[in-house]
Short mmCIF file of C-alpha atoms in Angstrom, two decimals:
data_model
loop_
_atom_site.label_atom_id
_atom_site.label_comp_id
_atom_site.label_asym_id
_atom_site.label_seq_id
_atom_site.Cartn_x
_atom_site.Cartn_y
_atom_site.Cartn_z
CA MET N 1 -34.74 8.83 2.66
CA LYS N 2 -37.09 11.11 4.58
CA GLU N 3 -37.91 12.82 1.30
CA ALA N 4 -39.08 9.45 -0.03
CA GLY N 5 -41.58 9.14 2.80
CA TYR N 6 -39.72 6.84 5.20
CA THR N 7 -40.09 7.36 8.94
CA GLU N 8 -37.06 7.60 11.24
CA LYS N 9 -37.81 4.10 12.53
CA GLU N 10 -38.00 2.67 9.01
CA ILE N 11 -34.74 4.39 8.05
CA GLU N 12 -32.94 2.90 11.05
CA GLU N 13 -34.36 -0.54 10.32
CA ILE N 14 -33.16 -0.35 6.71
CA LYS N 15 -29.70 0.77 7.84
CA ALA N 16 -29.56 -2.11 10.31
CA ASP N 17 -30.52 -4.58 7.57
CA ILE N 18 -27.87 -3.19 5.23
CA LYS N 19 -25.25 -3.44 7.95
CA HIS N 20 -26.27 -7.01 8.80
CA PHE N 21 -26.26 -8.31 5.24
CA GLU N 22 -23.02 -6.53 4.37
CA ASN N 23 -21.35 -8.16 7.37
CA VAL N 24 -22.74 -11.55 6.34
CA ARG N 25 -21.38 -11.00 2.83
CA ILE N 26 -17.95 -10.15 4.22
CA GLU N 27 -17.90 -13.21 6.46
CA ILE N 28 -18.93 -15.57 3.66
CA GLN N 29 -16.42 -14.15 1.22
CA LEU N 30 -13.61 -14.25 3.76
CA ALA N 31 -14.41 -17.81 4.75
CA SER N 32 -14.61 -18.99 1.15
CA GLY N 33 -11.54 -17.12 -0.08
CA ASP N 34 -13.61 -14.99 -2.45
CA TYR N 35 -13.10 -11.62 -0.80
CA ILE N 36 -13.85 -8.74 -3.15
CA ASP N 37 -11.36 -5.86 -3.34
CA LEU N 38 -13.25 -2.66 -2.52
CA LYS N 39 -11.07 -0.64 -4.90
CA GLN N 40 -13.38 -1.79 -7.67
CA TYR N 41 -16.27 0.18 -6.17
CA GLU N 42 -16.94 3.70 -7.36
CA PRO N 43 -16.26 6.34 -4.66
CA ALA N 44 -19.98 7.03 -4.31
CA MET N 45 -20.75 3.36 -3.68
CA ARG N 46 -17.95 3.12 -1.14
CA HIS N 47 -19.33 6.19 0.61
CA LEU N 48 -22.73 4.49 0.89
CA ILE N 49 -21.17 1.34 2.31
CA ASP N 50 -19.09 3.35 4.80
CA SER N 51 -22.14 5.37 5.82
CA TYR N 52 -24.45 2.44 6.43
CA ILE N 53 -22.31 -0.32 7.89
CA GLY N 54 -20.58 1.73 10.56
CA ALA N 55 -17.10 2.98 11.41
CA GLU N 56 -15.71 -0.26 12.87
CA GLU N 57 -16.76 -2.41 9.93
CA SER N 58 -15.55 0.28 7.54
CA ARG N 59 -12.14 0.22 9.23
CA MET N 60 -12.00 -3.55 8.89
CA LEU N 61 -12.90 -3.38 5.21
CA ALA N 62 -10.18 -0.78 4.64
CA ASN N 63 -7.59 -3.19 6.02
CA PHE N 64 -8.51 -5.64 3.25
CA ASP N 65 -8.52 -2.92 0.59
CA ASP N 66 -4.93 -3.50 -0.51
CA MET N 67 -4.10 -6.99 0.73
CA SER N 68 -5.73 -10.40 0.82
CA LEU N 69 -6.11 -12.36 4.05
CA VAL N 70 -3.05 -14.47 3.22
CA GLU N 71 -0.99 -11.36 2.44
CA LEU N 72 -2.06 -9.79 5.72
CA LEU N 73 -1.01 -12.93 7.61
CA VAL N 74 2.38 -12.89 5.91
CA GLU N 75 2.93 -9.18 6.58
CA LYS N 76 1.43 -8.87 10.07
CA GLY N 77 1.41 -12.39 11.52
CA LYS N 78 -1.12 -12.99 14.28
CA GLU N 79 -1.84 -9.24 14.42
CA ALA N 80 -3.78 -9.66 11.16
CA ILE N 81 -6.43 -11.64 13.01
CA LYS N 82 -7.55 -8.46 14.75
CA ASP N 83 -8.90 -7.29 11.39
CA ILE N 84 -11.15 -10.34 10.97
CA PRO N 85 -14.90 -10.05 11.77
CA ASP N 86 -15.66 -11.09 15.36
CA SER N 87 -17.97 -13.91 14.28
CA ILE N 88 -14.99 -15.58 12.60
CA LYS N 89 -12.01 -14.71 14.78
CA ASN N 90 -13.83 -15.63 18.00
CA ASN N 91 -14.54 -19.11 16.63
CA PRO N 92 -11.25 -21.06 16.25
CA ASP N 93 -12.72 -23.54 13.76
CA ALA N 94 -14.22 -20.79 11.61
CA MET N 95 -10.98 -18.81 11.77
CA ALA N 96 -8.91 -21.84 10.80
CA GLU N 97 -11.21 -22.73 7.90
CA ALA N 98 -11.15 -19.14 6.61
CA ILE N 99 -7.34 -19.14 6.55
CA GLU N 100 -7.20 -22.60 4.99
CA ASN N 101 -9.69 -21.73 2.25
CA ASN N 102 -7.86 -18.52 1.40
CA LEU N 103 -4.48 -20.28 1.40
CA ARG N 104 -5.83 -23.11 -0.76
CA LYS N 105 -7.09 -20.55 -3.26
CA VAL N 106 -3.63 -18.95 -3.52
CA ILE N 107 -2.00 -22.36 -3.99
CA ILE N 108 -4.41 -23.23 -6.82
CA GLU N 109 -3.93 -19.85 -8.51
CA GLU N 110 -0.13 -20.01 -8.33
CA SER N 111 0.21 -23.70 -9.19
CA PRO N 112 0.73 -23.21 -12.97
CA THR N 113 3.87 -21.17 -12.26
CA ASN N 114 5.49 -24.01 -10.31
CA PRO N 115 3.37 -27.19 -10.12
CA MET N 116 5.85 -29.24 -8.08
CA TYR N 117 6.41 -26.54 -5.47
CA TYR N 118 2.73 -25.78 -4.97
CA GLU N 119 1.86 -29.48 -4.88
CA LYS N 120 4.28 -29.68 -1.96
CA MET N 121 2.59 -26.68 -0.35
CA SER N 122 -0.81 -28.33 -0.85
CA VAL N 123 0.40 -31.50 0.89
CA LEU N 124 1.75 -29.46 3.81
CA LEU N 125 -1.60 -27.67 4.08
CA ASP N 126 -3.47 -30.98 4.04
CA GLU N 127 -1.25 -32.31 6.81
CA LEU N 128 -1.80 -29.20 8.90
CA ILE N 129 -5.57 -29.40 8.43
CA LYS N 130 -5.53 -33.06 9.43
CA ARG N 131 -3.57 -32.33 12.61
CA ARG N 132 -5.95 -29.52 13.50
CA LYS N 133 -9.05 -31.65 12.98
CA GLU N 134 -7.56 -34.52 14.97
CA ALA N 135 -6.90 -32.05 17.81
CA THR N 136 -3.23 -32.98 17.94
CA LEU N 137 -2.23 -29.34 17.54
CA GLU N 138 -3.00 -26.50 19.95
CA TYR N 139 -4.73 -23.53 18.33
CA GLU N 140 -1.90 -21.04 18.99
CA LYS N 141 0.66 -23.48 17.58
CA TYR N 142 -1.62 -24.08 14.61
CA LEU N 143 -1.74 -20.34 13.92
CA GLU N 144 2.05 -20.14 14.02
CA GLU N 145 2.40 -23.01 11.56
CA ILE N 146 -0.31 -21.84 9.15
CA ILE N 147 1.20 -18.34 9.11
CA ALA N 148 4.65 -19.82 8.42
CA LEU N 149 3.15 -21.90 5.60
CA SER N 150 1.46 -18.77 4.21
CA GLY N 151 4.90 -17.18 4.00
CA LYS N 152 6.26 -20.13 2.01
CA VAL N 153 3.27 -19.99 -0.34
CA LYS N 154 3.46 -16.24 -0.98
CA LYS N 155 7.24 -15.86 -0.83
CA PRO N 156 9.03 -19.00 -2.08
CA ASP N 157 12.25 -16.99 -2.33
CA THR N 158 12.42 -16.76 1.47
CA THR N 159 12.84 -20.52 1.89
CA SER N 160 16.31 -22.03 2.29
CA ASP N 161 15.59 -24.99 0.00
CA TYR N 162 17.41 -23.65 -3.06
CA PRO N 163 21.08 -23.46 -4.13
CA SER N 164 22.49 -19.93 -4.33
CA THR N 165 22.42 -19.93 -8.14
CA ILE N 166 18.69 -20.70 -8.20
CA ASN N 167 17.86 -17.09 -7.44
CA THR N 168 14.81 -16.17 -9.53
CA ALA N 169 11.23 -17.41 -9.62
CA ALA N 170 11.72 -18.81 -13.12
CA LYS N 171 14.87 -20.70 -12.11
CA ARG N 172 13.10 -22.07 -9.06
CA ALA N 173 10.26 -23.31 -11.25
CA LEU N 174 12.67 -25.05 -13.63
CA PHE N 175 14.69 -26.48 -10.72
CA ASP N 176 11.63 -27.84 -8.92
CA ASN N 177 10.09 -29.34 -12.05
CA LEU N 178 13.28 -30.85 -13.49
CA GLY N 179 14.21 -33.10 -10.60
CA ARG N 180 16.00 -30.28 -8.74
CA ASN N 181 18.79 -30.42 -11.32
CA GLU N 182 20.76 -27.21 -10.73
CA PRO N 183 22.99 -27.24 -13.86
CA LEU N 184 20.03 -28.07 -16.11
CA ALA N 185 17.85 -25.34 -14.59
CA ASN N 186 20.55 -22.69 -15.01
CA GLU N 187 21.44 -23.76 -18.55
CA LEU N 188 17.81 -23.82 -19.62
CA ASP N 189 17.12 -20.43 -18.04
CA LEU N 190 20.03 -18.84 -19.92
CA LYS N 191 19.01 -20.48 -23.19
CA ILE N 192 15.45 -19.22 -22.89
CA LEU N 193 16.55 -15.69 -22.01
CA THR N 194 18.87 -15.52 -25.02
CA THR N 195 16.35 -17.10 -27.40
CA LYS N 196 13.03 -15.46 -26.58
CA LYS N 197 11.87 -12.41 -28.52
CA ASP N 198 9.29 -9.81 -27.56
CA GLY N 199 5.78 -11.21 -27.88
CA TRP N 200 7.01 -14.78 -28.29
CA ARG N 201 3.96 -16.31 -26.67
CA ASP N 202 1.62 -14.92 -29.34
CA ASN N 203 3.83 -15.50 -32.36
CA ILE N 204 4.05 -18.98 -33.86
CA GLN N 205 7.62 -18.68 -35.14
CA LYS N 206 8.96 -17.01 -31.99
CA SER N 207 7.16 -19.54 -29.84
CA LYS N 208 8.59 -22.40 -31.89
CA ALA N 209 12.10 -21.02 -31.41
CA VAL N 210 11.69 -21.12 -27.62
CA ARG N 211 10.26 -24.63 -27.77
CA ASN N 212 13.18 -25.82 -29.90
CA ALA N 213 15.64 -24.19 -27.51
CA ILE N 214 14.06 -26.11 -24.63
CA LYS N 215 14.16 -29.32 -26.67
CA ASP N 216 17.87 -28.84 -27.46
CA VAL N 217 18.88 -28.26 -23.85
CA LEU N 218 16.85 -31.22 -22.61
CA LYS N 219 18.41 -33.40 -25.32
CA ASP N 220 21.87 -32.38 -24.13
CA HIS N 221 20.85 -33.79 -20.76
CA GLN N 222 19.58 -37.07 -22.25
CA ILE N 223 15.91 -36.04 -22.06
CA GLU N 224 14.28 -36.70 -25.44
CA ASP N 225 10.64 -37.20 -24.45
CA ASP N 226 8.28 -34.94 -26.43
CA ASN N 227 5.81 -34.96 -23.53
CA GLU N 228 8.54 -33.62 -21.29
CA VAL N 229 9.38 -30.89 -23.80
CA HIS N 230 5.70 -29.93 -23.92
CA ARG N 231 5.45 -29.91 -20.11
CA ILE N 232 8.47 -27.65 -19.67
CA PHE N 233 7.35 -25.39 -22.52
CA ASP N 234 3.99 -24.87 -20.78
CA LEU N 235 5.84 -24.17 -17.54
CA VAL N 236 8.04 -21.59 -19.25
CA LYS N 237 4.99 -19.85 -20.74
CA ASN N 238 3.68 -19.32 -17.21
CA GLN N 239 6.83 -17.55 -16.00
CA ARG N 240 6.51 -13.77 -15.71
CA GLU N 241 10.27 -13.36 -16.17
CA TYR N 242 10.14 -14.83 -19.67
#
C-alpha cells in the first residue's frame, strides 16, 4: 500500500477499519444463522482476511471453517462457546439468540425430510425460548438444554424414541409421519427399496411406479386417501436413502 502513496498512519487506519467491519460481518452472520463457510474463498482472499483481521479472529474463523455453530455445539458442547466473538458470548441474550437463530435455520432446512419430527423440535425450541425470556431458566441450565436440543435436531438417531426396527433416517421419517405405525413404516420402506430404480425422481414412469407402490401399501393398511398418498410420496422424494 506504500507503493500506492498511503502513509503508515493511513495504512493502519485502513487495516483497523477492515478488521472492524469483518468482525461486524461475522457477528451479524452468526447471530442470524447466515454464517458463510470460508472454504468458498480463494486462497489469496483468505490470506488477505487473515492478514488484516488479526491472528485471534483468524483462529476463530478457522473453527467455523468446517462446522456450523449448531454442529460445533453438538460436537464440543459448552466448549464451542469459546469460539464465539466476545461481543456475542459475553452477552447472554445475544449468545442465546445466536444459538436459537442457527438452530431454527437447521430445523427449517431439515423439515422436508421429516416434517412431524422437526415440527416437534420447533415446538421444543419455542418452549425453551419462552422459558428463557420469562427468566424461569438459569443461563447455564439454558445452555445445557439448548445444546441437548441441538443434538436431537442434528442427530435424530441418538434419541431413544424409536423401536429397534426403525433404524434408518428414511424409516424414522415414515414412522413419524404415519402415526408412528411400526409395521407400516417397515413394510413401506421395503416396498420402496425393492421398487425404486436409478434416477426414479426424474423419470415419469419410474416415479409413477414408486407412487403406485406407496399407494398399494397404504391401501393394505386401509389408507385410501389420494392426498395422503401424495403427502407420503413427497416425503419419500426427500429421503436421501431412496
